[in-house]
């Protein structure tokens, strides 16, 4: 699981260094929001559910609101 910008104390501390950092990040994320820890946890819960993810193997799961997809088109 490859989490993108997730609302954590460390991310909030980084925002404190530049006035518009949070809004810039939101604007550059296709889903127009910062991830919540719950978003990452739900991806992990899906992957550990042997019924729902039984045929998935060897994959990278980006949980990043589309940030990685956007980078690939820039």
C-alpha positions as a LaTeX table, in Angstrom:
\begin{tabular}{lrrr}
\hline
Residue & $x$ (\AA) & $y$ (\AA) & $z$ (\AA) \\
\hline
Unk1 & 0.00 & 0.00 & 0.00 \\
Unk2 & 1.47 & 3.32 & $-1.12$ \\
Unk3 & $-0.26$ & 6.08 & 0.84 \\
Unk4 & $-0.23$ & 9.59 & $-0.52$ \\
Unk5 & $-0.67$ & 12.73 & 1.55 \\
Unk6 & $-2.53$ & 11.54 & 4.64 \\
Unk7 & $-3.82$ & 13.75 & 7.44 \\
Unk8 & $-1.34$ & 12.97 & 10.21 \\
Unk9 & 0.43 & 15.09 & 12.81 \\
Unk10 & 3.60 & 15.00 & 10.68 \\
Unk11 & 1.75 & 16.35 & 7.62 \\
Unk12 & 0.10 & 19.06 & 9.71 \\
Unk13 & 3.51 & 20.07 & 11.08 \\
Unk14 & 4.78 & 20.42 & 7.53 \\
Unk15 & 1.86 & 22.67 & 6.65 \\
Unk16 & 2.83 & 25.03 & 9.44 \\
Unk17 & 6.00 & 25.97 & 7.55 \\
Unk18 & 4.21 & 27.55 & 4.57 \\
Unk19 & 0.94 & 29.44 & 4.69 \\
Unk20 & $-0.69$ & 28.00 & 1.55 \\
Unk21 & 0.88 & 24.52 & 1.63 \\
Unk22 & $-2.33$ & 22.67 & 2.49 \\
Unk23 & $-4.41$ & 24.37 & $-0.20$ \\
Unk24 & $-1.68$ & 23.84 & $-2.79$ \\
Unk25 & $-1.63$ & 20.13 & $-2.00$ \\
Unk26 & $-5.42$ & 19.87 & $-2.18$ \\
Unk27 & $-5.47$ & 21.75 & $-5.49$ \\
Unk28 & $-2.87$ & 19.40 & $-7.00$ \\
Unk29 & $-4.71$ & 16.23 & $-5.91$ \\
Unk30 & $-7.32$ & 15.03 & $-8.43$ \\
Unk31 & $-9.84$ & 14.12 & $-5.70$ \\
Unk32 & $-9.34$ & 17.61 & $-4.19$ \\
Unk33 & $-8.74$ & 16.50 & $-0.63$ \\
Unk34 & $-6.10$ & 15.14 & 1.70 \\
Unk35 & $-6.41$ & 11.48 & 2.59 \\
Unk36 & $-7.61$ & 10.29 & 5.95 \\
Unk37 & $-5.94$ & 7.43 & 7.83 \\
Unk38 & $-9.25$ & 5.60 & 7.36 \\
Unk39 & $-8.73$ & 5.67 & 3.56 \\
Unk40 & $-5.47$ & 3.77 & 3.91 \\
Unk41 & $-6.93$ & 1.40 & 6.52 \\
Unk42 & $-9.83$ & 0.51 & 4.22 \\
Unk43 & $-7.43$ & $-0.40$ & 1.41 \\
Unk44 & $-5.50$ & $-2.63$ & 3.79 \\
Unk45 & $-8.71$ & $-4.22$ & 5.06 \\
Unk46 & $-9.66$ & $-5.04$ & 1.47 \\
Unk47 & $-6.29$ & $-6.61$ & 0.77 \\
Unk48 & $-6.31$ & $-8.81$ & 3.87 \\
Unk49 & $-9.85$ & $-10.04$ & 3.18 \\
Unk50 & $-9.13$ & $-13.39$ & 1.58 \\
Unk51 & $-12.51$ & $-13.52$ & $-0.12$ \\
Unk52 & $-12.53$ & $-10.05$ & $-1.70$ \\
Unk53 & $-8.88$ & $-9.96$ & $-2.75$ \\
Unk54 & $-8.27$ & $-13.66$ & $-3.38$ \\
Unk55 & $-6.97$ & $-13.20$ & $-6.94$ \\
Unk56 & $-4.70$ & $-10.22$ & $-6.28$ \\
Unk57 & $-1.00$ & $-10.76$ & $-5.86$ \\
Unk58 & 2.18 & $-8.74$ & $-6.23$ \\
Unk59 & 0.54 & $-5.37$ & $-6.71$ \\
Unk60 & 1.28 & $-1.85$ & $-5.51$ \\
Unk61 & $-1.87$ & $-0.08$ & $-4.30$ \\
Unk62 & $-1.62$ & 3.68 & $-4.42$ \\
Unk63 & $-4.04$ & 5.25 & $-1.94$ \\
Unk64 & $-3.32$ & 8.82 & $-2.92$ \\
Unk65 & $-6.43$ & 10.50 & $-4.29$ \\
Unk66 & $-5.13$ & 10.19 & $-7.83$ \\
Unk67 & $-1.81$ & 11.98 & $-7.28$ \\
Unk68 & 0.27 & 9.24 & $-8.90$ \\
Unk69 & $-2.02$ & 9.06 & $-11.91$ \\
Unk70 & $-1.77$ & 12.81 & $-12.32$ \\
Unk71 & 2.02 & 12.70 & $-12.23$ \\
Unk72 & 2.05 & 10.14 & $-15.04$ \\
Unk73 & 0.19 & 12.57 & $-17.30$ \\
Unk74 & 2.29 & 15.66 & $-16.61$ \\
\hline
\end{tabular}
